[in-house]
Short mmCIF file of C-alpha atoms in Angstrom, two decimals:
data_model
loop_
_atom_site.label_atom_id
_atom_site.label_comp_id
_atom_site.label_asym_id
_atom_site.label_seq_id
_atom_site.Cartn_x
_atom_site.Cartn_y
_atom_site.Cartn_z
CA MET A 21 16.99 57.08 88.97
CA ASN A 22 19.33 58.32 90.71
CA ILE A 23 18.53 58.86 94.47
CA ALA A 24 20.81 60.77 96.94
CA LEU A 25 20.20 60.29 100.62
CA ILE A 26 21.40 62.90 103.39
CA PRO A 27 21.38 62.17 106.68
CA VAL A 28 21.06 65.92 108.06
CA ASP A 29 22.16 65.77 111.79
CA SER A 30 22.77 62.14 113.09
CA PRO A 31 25.81 59.81 112.24
CA TYR A 32 24.03 56.78 113.56
CA PRO A 33 22.07 54.35 111.14
CA ASN A 34 18.94 55.94 109.75
CA LEU A 35 16.10 53.54 109.50
CA ALA A 36 13.99 55.44 107.41
CA LEU A 37 16.71 56.19 104.90
CA MET A 38 17.71 52.90 105.16
CA LYS A 39 14.13 51.59 104.00
CA ILE A 40 13.81 54.04 101.46
CA SER A 41 17.02 52.76 99.67
CA ALA A 42 15.79 49.25 100.03
CA PHE A 43 12.60 50.20 97.93
CA HIS A 44 14.66 52.69 95.47
CA LYS A 45 17.09 49.37 94.62
CA ALA A 46 13.97 47.07 94.52
CA GLN A 47 12.79 49.46 91.60
CA GLY A 48 16.48 49.02 89.94
CA ASP A 49 17.33 52.51 90.87
CA THR A 50 20.99 53.75 91.97
CA VAL A 51 21.15 54.95 95.61
CA GLU A 52 23.83 56.50 97.43
CA TRP A 53 24.97 59.04 100.01
CA TYR A 54 24.33 62.89 98.56
CA ASN A 55 28.52 63.69 97.67
CA GLY A 56 27.51 67.21 96.55
CA ILE A 57 29.14 66.92 92.80
CA ASP A 58 26.63 64.91 91.07
CA ARG A 59 23.09 65.24 89.88
CA TYR A 60 20.19 63.32 91.08
CA ASP A 61 16.55 62.75 90.13
CA LYS A 62 15.44 62.82 93.71
CA ALA A 63 17.27 63.46 97.13
CA TYR A 64 16.10 62.18 100.55
CA MET A 65 16.84 64.42 103.44
CA SER A 66 15.89 63.31 107.37
CA LYS A 67 16.37 65.14 110.49
CA ILE A 68 15.97 64.04 113.56
CA PHE A 69 16.11 66.69 115.98
CA THR A 70 14.10 69.69 116.06
CA PHE A 71 17.16 71.59 117.78
CA THR A 72 19.85 70.40 115.14
CA PRO A 73 20.93 73.21 112.51
CA ASP A 74 19.41 72.00 108.68
CA TYR A 75 21.78 71.47 105.76
CA SER A 76 22.98 74.31 104.37
CA TYR A 77 24.62 73.15 101.15
CA TYR A 78 23.15 73.33 97.74
CA ILE A 79 21.20 70.54 96.76
CA ASN A 80 21.59 69.67 93.17
CA ALA A 81 18.60 67.39 92.49
CA ASP A 82 15.39 67.58 90.49
CA GLN A 83 13.35 66.81 93.78
CA VAL A 84 14.06 67.26 97.33
CA GLU A 85 12.14 65.52 99.68
CA ARG A 86 12.37 65.94 103.44
CA GLY A 87 11.26 64.21 106.33
CA GLY A 88 12.08 63.17 109.95
CA THR A 89 10.85 65.11 113.25
CA GLY A 90 12.98 67.64 112.66
CA TYR A 91 11.18 68.44 109.45
CA ASP A 92 7.67 67.21 110.29
CA ILE A 93 6.40 65.83 112.95
CA HIS A 94 3.46 64.11 111.44
CA LYS A 95 5.06 63.04 108.26
CA THR A 96 5.57 58.72 108.02
CA LEU A 97 6.99 56.62 105.31
CA PRO A 98 4.57 54.91 103.24
CA PRO A 99 3.20 51.41 104.00
CA GLU A 100 4.92 49.86 101.08
CA ILE A 101 8.02 51.49 102.12
CA ASP A 102 7.94 51.23 105.88
CA ARG A 103 7.18 47.42 106.11
CA LEU A 104 10.49 46.79 104.11
CA GLN A 105 13.77 45.41 105.26
CA PRO A 106 16.51 48.25 105.77
CA ASP A 107 19.03 48.31 103.56
CA TYR A 108 22.11 47.46 105.66
CA ALA A 109 24.49 47.54 102.70
CA LEU A 110 24.27 51.73 103.22
CA TYR A 111 26.16 51.36 106.65
CA PRO A 112 29.21 49.06 106.19
CA LYS A 113 30.14 48.85 109.66
CA ILE A 114 26.81 47.29 110.56
CA ASP A 115 27.90 43.53 111.05
CA ARG A 116 26.02 40.78 109.56
CA LYS A 117 24.44 39.71 112.74
CA THR A 118 22.71 42.89 113.78
CA ALA A 119 19.13 44.17 112.67
CA TYR A 120 17.72 47.39 113.53
CA GLY A 121 13.94 48.13 114.27
CA PHE A 122 10.91 48.61 116.41
CA LEU A 123 8.33 46.09 117.71
CA THR A 124 6.03 48.65 118.95
CA ARG A 125 5.19 52.44 118.20
CA GLY A 126 4.47 55.26 120.83
CA CYS A 127 4.20 55.97 124.02
CA PRO A 128 1.54 56.21 127.00
CA ASN A 129 3.38 58.66 128.85
CA ARG A 130 3.60 62.55 128.52
CA CYS A 131 7.16 63.49 129.76
CA LYS A 132 7.81 66.93 128.30
CA TRP A 133 10.76 66.28 127.16
CA CYS A 134 9.79 63.59 124.79
CA VAL A 135 8.01 63.92 121.42
CA VAL A 136 6.89 60.41 120.73
CA PRO A 137 3.52 60.62 122.47
CA LYS A 138 2.73 63.48 120.29
CA LYS A 139 4.22 62.27 117.31
CA GLU A 140 2.98 58.52 117.24
CA GLY A 141 0.13 58.63 119.88
CA ASN A 142 -0.31 55.91 122.38
CA ILE A 143 1.52 52.40 122.02
CA THR A 144 0.56 49.81 119.46
CA PRO A 145 1.77 46.88 117.95
CA TYR A 146 4.06 47.21 115.13
CA MET A 147 6.32 44.64 113.75
CA ASP A 148 7.13 40.86 114.91
CA VAL A 149 10.57 40.11 116.22
CA ASP A 150 10.84 37.47 113.48
CA GLU A 151 10.40 39.92 110.95
CA ILE A 152 13.17 42.23 112.19
CA ALA A 153 15.74 38.94 112.81
CA VAL A 154 16.19 37.63 109.05
CA ASP A 155 19.20 36.53 107.06
CA GLY A 156 20.64 35.73 110.23
CA ARG A 157 20.49 38.91 112.12
CA THR A 158 19.99 37.53 115.41
CA ASN A 159 21.79 40.50 117.29
CA LEU A 160 18.70 42.96 117.61
CA ILE A 161 19.08 46.95 118.44
CA LEU A 162 15.33 47.75 118.98
CA MET A 163 14.04 51.62 118.92
CA ASP A 164 10.84 50.98 121.18
CA ASN A 165 10.30 53.56 123.50
CA ASN A 166 8.00 51.82 125.89
CA ILE A 167 8.09 48.05 125.27
CA LEU A 168 6.96 46.88 128.86
CA ALA A 169 3.97 49.16 128.67
CA SER A 170 2.34 46.72 126.16
CA ASP A 171 0.85 43.54 126.40
CA TYR A 172 2.18 43.08 123.03
CA GLY A 173 5.68 43.98 123.54
CA LEU A 174 5.77 41.41 126.43
CA GLN A 175 4.93 39.07 124.17
CA GLN A 176 7.39 39.64 121.96
CA ILE A 177 9.80 39.61 125.03
CA GLU A 178 8.79 35.89 125.49
CA LYS A 179 9.41 35.23 121.50
CA ILE A 180 12.67 36.74 121.90
CA ILE A 181 13.70 34.32 124.84
CA ARG A 182 12.62 31.77 122.80
CA ARG A 183 14.43 32.40 119.91
CA LYS A 184 17.55 33.20 121.92
CA TYR A 185 18.11 36.40 120.08
CA ARG A 186 20.20 39.10 121.69
CA VAL A 187 19.09 42.42 122.28
CA ASP A 188 19.43 46.19 123.01
CA PHE A 189 16.45 48.20 123.88
CA ASN A 190 18.74 51.26 123.38
CA GLN A 191 15.50 54.09 124.15
CA GLY A 192 15.64 52.63 127.89
CA LEU A 193 12.97 50.46 129.69
CA ASP A 194 10.43 52.22 132.21
CA ALA A 195 11.44 51.06 135.62
CA ARG A 196 8.19 51.65 137.29
CA LEU A 197 6.45 48.83 134.97
CA VAL A 198 9.16 46.16 136.26
CA THR A 199 7.18 43.77 138.53
CA ASP A 200 8.36 40.42 140.04
CA ASP A 201 7.07 38.66 137.11
CA ILE A 202 8.54 41.61 134.56
CA ALA A 203 12.35 40.85 136.24
CA ARG A 204 11.87 37.38 135.81
CA LEU A 205 11.43 37.47 132.23
CA LEU A 206 13.88 40.19 131.43
CA ALA A 207 16.40 38.35 133.25
CA LYS A 208 16.15 35.54 131.02
CA VAL A 209 16.95 37.75 127.94
CA LYS A 210 20.15 37.58 126.37
CA TRP A 211 21.21 41.05 126.11
CA ILE A 212 23.67 42.93 124.25
CA LYS A 213 25.44 44.17 127.20
CA ARG A 214 23.18 46.14 129.35
CA ILE A 215 19.41 46.78 130.21
CA ARG A 216 18.53 50.71 130.15
CA PHE A 217 16.33 52.40 131.78
CA GLY A 218 15.18 56.12 132.33
CA CYS A 219 15.98 57.80 135.73
CA ASP A 220 14.58 61.43 134.91
CA THR A 221 12.79 62.44 138.47
CA PRO A 222 13.92 62.05 142.02
CA ALA A 223 10.71 59.33 142.36
CA GLN A 224 12.42 57.17 139.51
CA ILE A 225 15.48 56.73 141.94
CA ALA A 226 13.59 54.66 144.14
CA GLU A 227 11.81 52.99 141.05
CA CYS A 228 15.27 51.98 139.55
CA GLU A 229 16.88 50.83 142.35
CA ARG A 230 13.68 48.37 143.06
CA ALA A 231 14.11 46.96 139.20
CA ILE A 232 18.08 46.68 139.79
CA ASN A 233 17.46 44.65 142.88
CA LEU A 234 14.67 42.45 141.63
CA LEU A 235 16.60 41.83 138.42
CA GLY A 236 19.28 40.77 140.43
CA LYS A 237 17.05 38.39 142.84
CA TYR A 238 16.58 36.46 139.07
CA GLY A 239 20.43 35.98 138.34
CA TYR A 240 20.97 39.13 136.07
CA SER A 241 24.17 40.62 136.62
CA GLY A 242 25.23 42.82 133.67
CA GLU A 243 25.26 46.53 133.29
CA ILE A 244 22.64 48.90 134.24
CA PHE A 245 22.56 52.10 131.79
CA LEU A 246 20.55 54.95 133.43
CA TYR A 247 18.99 57.91 131.05
CA CYS A 248 19.35 61.18 133.25
CA ILE A 249 17.68 63.94 131.72
CA LEU A 250 19.09 67.53 133.74
CA MET A 251 16.61 69.65 134.80
CA GLU A 252 16.99 71.74 138.23
CA PHE A 253 20.86 72.19 139.24
CA ARG A 254 20.74 70.23 142.72
CA GLU A 255 17.95 67.87 141.97
CA SER A 256 19.66 66.82 138.87
CA PHE A 257 23.13 66.35 140.42
CA ASN A 258 21.43 64.46 143.51
CA ARG A 259 20.20 62.02 141.08
CA ILE A 260 23.10 61.42 139.00
CA ASN A 261 25.36 61.48 142.18
CA TYR A 262 23.14 58.94 143.73
CA TRP A 263 24.40 56.53 142.32
CA ARG A 264 28.52 57.04 141.99
CA GLY A 265 29.99 54.30 144.36
CA ARG A 266 26.72 52.45 145.15
CA TYR A 267 26.48 49.85 142.30
CA LYS A 268 29.24 48.93 140.49
CA LYS A 269 27.60 47.87 137.07
CA VAL A 270 25.23 51.17 137.40
CA ILE A 271 26.15 53.54 134.60
CA PRO A 272 24.24 57.14 134.44
CA HIS A 273 24.30 58.73 131.33
CA ALA A 274 23.38 62.81 131.33
CA GLN A 275 21.04 64.51 128.79
CA PRO A 276 20.68 68.15 128.84
CA TYR A 277 17.23 68.93 128.89
CA ARG A 278 15.87 69.91 125.15
CA ASP A 279 12.85 72.33 125.13
CA LEU A 280 10.70 70.92 122.33
CA ASN A 281 9.18 74.24 122.09
CA ASN A 282 12.31 76.06 122.06
CA PRO A 283 14.55 75.34 118.72
CA HIS A 284 16.90 78.36 119.87
CA GLN A 285 17.14 76.97 123.56
CA VAL A 286 20.50 77.89 124.86
CA ILE A 287 21.62 74.71 127.11
CA PRO A 288 23.47 75.75 130.16
CA GLN A 289 26.94 75.67 130.98
CA TRP A 290 26.32 73.35 134.21
CA GLN A 291 24.26 71.26 131.91
CA LYS A 292 27.19 70.56 129.55
CA ASP A 293 29.69 70.47 132.41
CA LEU A 294 27.58 67.87 134.79
CA ALA A 295 27.01 65.85 131.53
CA ARG A 296 30.62 65.72 130.71
CA TRP A 297 31.84 64.61 134.41
CA THR A 298 29.04 62.16 134.28
CA ASP A 299 29.43 60.41 130.50
CA ARG A 300 33.46 60.42 131.42
CA LYS A 301 33.52 57.50 133.22
CA GLU A 302 37.13 57.77 134.58
CA LEU A 303 35.73 61.41 135.80
CA TYR A 304 32.92 60.06 137.47
CA LYS A 305 34.45 57.07 139.32
CA SER A 306 37.60 59.07 140.26
CA ILE A 307 36.64 62.45 141.42
CA GLU A 308 33.43 64.68 143.15
CA PHE A 309 32.08 66.90 140.85
CA LYS A 310 32.36 69.74 143.06
CA ASP A 311 36.07 68.73 142.43
CA PHE A 312 35.76 68.90 138.92
CA GLU A 313 37.76 71.09 136.73
CA PRO A 314 36.19 71.75 133.00
CA ARG A 315 37.98 74.99 132.09
CA LYS A 316 41.01 76.21 133.48
CA GLY A 317 40.23 78.23 136.89
CA PHE A 318 37.02 77.02 136.91
CA THR A 319 35.82 74.41 139.43
CA CYS A 320 32.18 73.02 139.57
CA LYS A 321 31.89 73.87 143.28
CA GLN A 322 31.01 77.25 141.92
CA TYR A 323 27.82 75.64 140.81
CA PHE A 324 26.66 74.85 144.76
CA ILE A 325 27.44 78.41 145.38
CA THR A 326 25.38 80.00 142.68
CA LEU A 327 22.85 77.76 141.57
#
C-alpha cells in the first residue's frame, strides 16, 4: 500500500503520524508526506487544534482517515499502533539522541482553556520512560500535561534521575504541586535548557515564585519558562509584567485565550500585541509595554486608557 500523511495545522513533530508511519512500514507499506501529485491507497490527516483552518486541497487517495483533537476529541489510535516506537525518520531534523513521548495521559484539573481532561480524563499511567528512551535516545521531550499530579509520574522522574536522562516537560509543570521534597527531586533532573510552569491566574504568581525559590534552594540555576494565558487585559498585563526585571532567568510566554466552544473566535488585538511584546525578548527586556509601538502611529499606552 501507498500511504500518505498530512499534518494539517502544525509543523512540530506529530507523534500520532509518526506511530502510524511505523505501523505501516512494519507491514511493508510505503509511507511519505502527501505531495498532491501521486495517488495513494490511504491518507491520514491529523489536525491538532479546533481553531485552525482545515486542509482545503483535493486529496488523491482511495481512503482518507482523519484524527486529532481538531477533528474528533474522542478518537484515539488503536492499541497496536499506540504502543509502537515513533518513526523518527519522518523528521530528519530530530537528532539521534532525541525522543518524544508521554509518561502519563490526562489531567485532574479542569481549566476552561484546556481540552485535555475532556479528551483524556483524569491522570493515568501511560508508558515507562525506558520505553521512550530507546536506541540511544536519551534527550526526552515529554508531553505530559500534569506529571507532578501522579505518584506514578513522580516515580518516573526518580527513574529519569537514576538513568541520567535529559528531559523537557514541554507542556509545563504545576507549580502549586511543588513541595519541598518535589523541589529537591526536580533540582536533581538533567533539564534540557529549562523548567516550565503554568502561570495562568493571579494566584499562580505566588505559587510560581514559591516553586522558583524552592528550586533555587536545592541548587537549580537554569531558566524558568512560564506559560501565561491571556484573559482580561489589566490582569494579564500585570501577571506578565510582574516578572520583568525581577528574575533574570524567568521567561514568560504569552498565549492568547482560545474559547474551545467557539472555533470562529476573533483574538483581540491587545492579546496579539501583548503576546508579541512578551515573546520578543529584546522588546520585553528593553521597553515598557505602554511604549511598545506595534504599528505606526499606535503605542500600547492606548490600551490602558480604553480597556
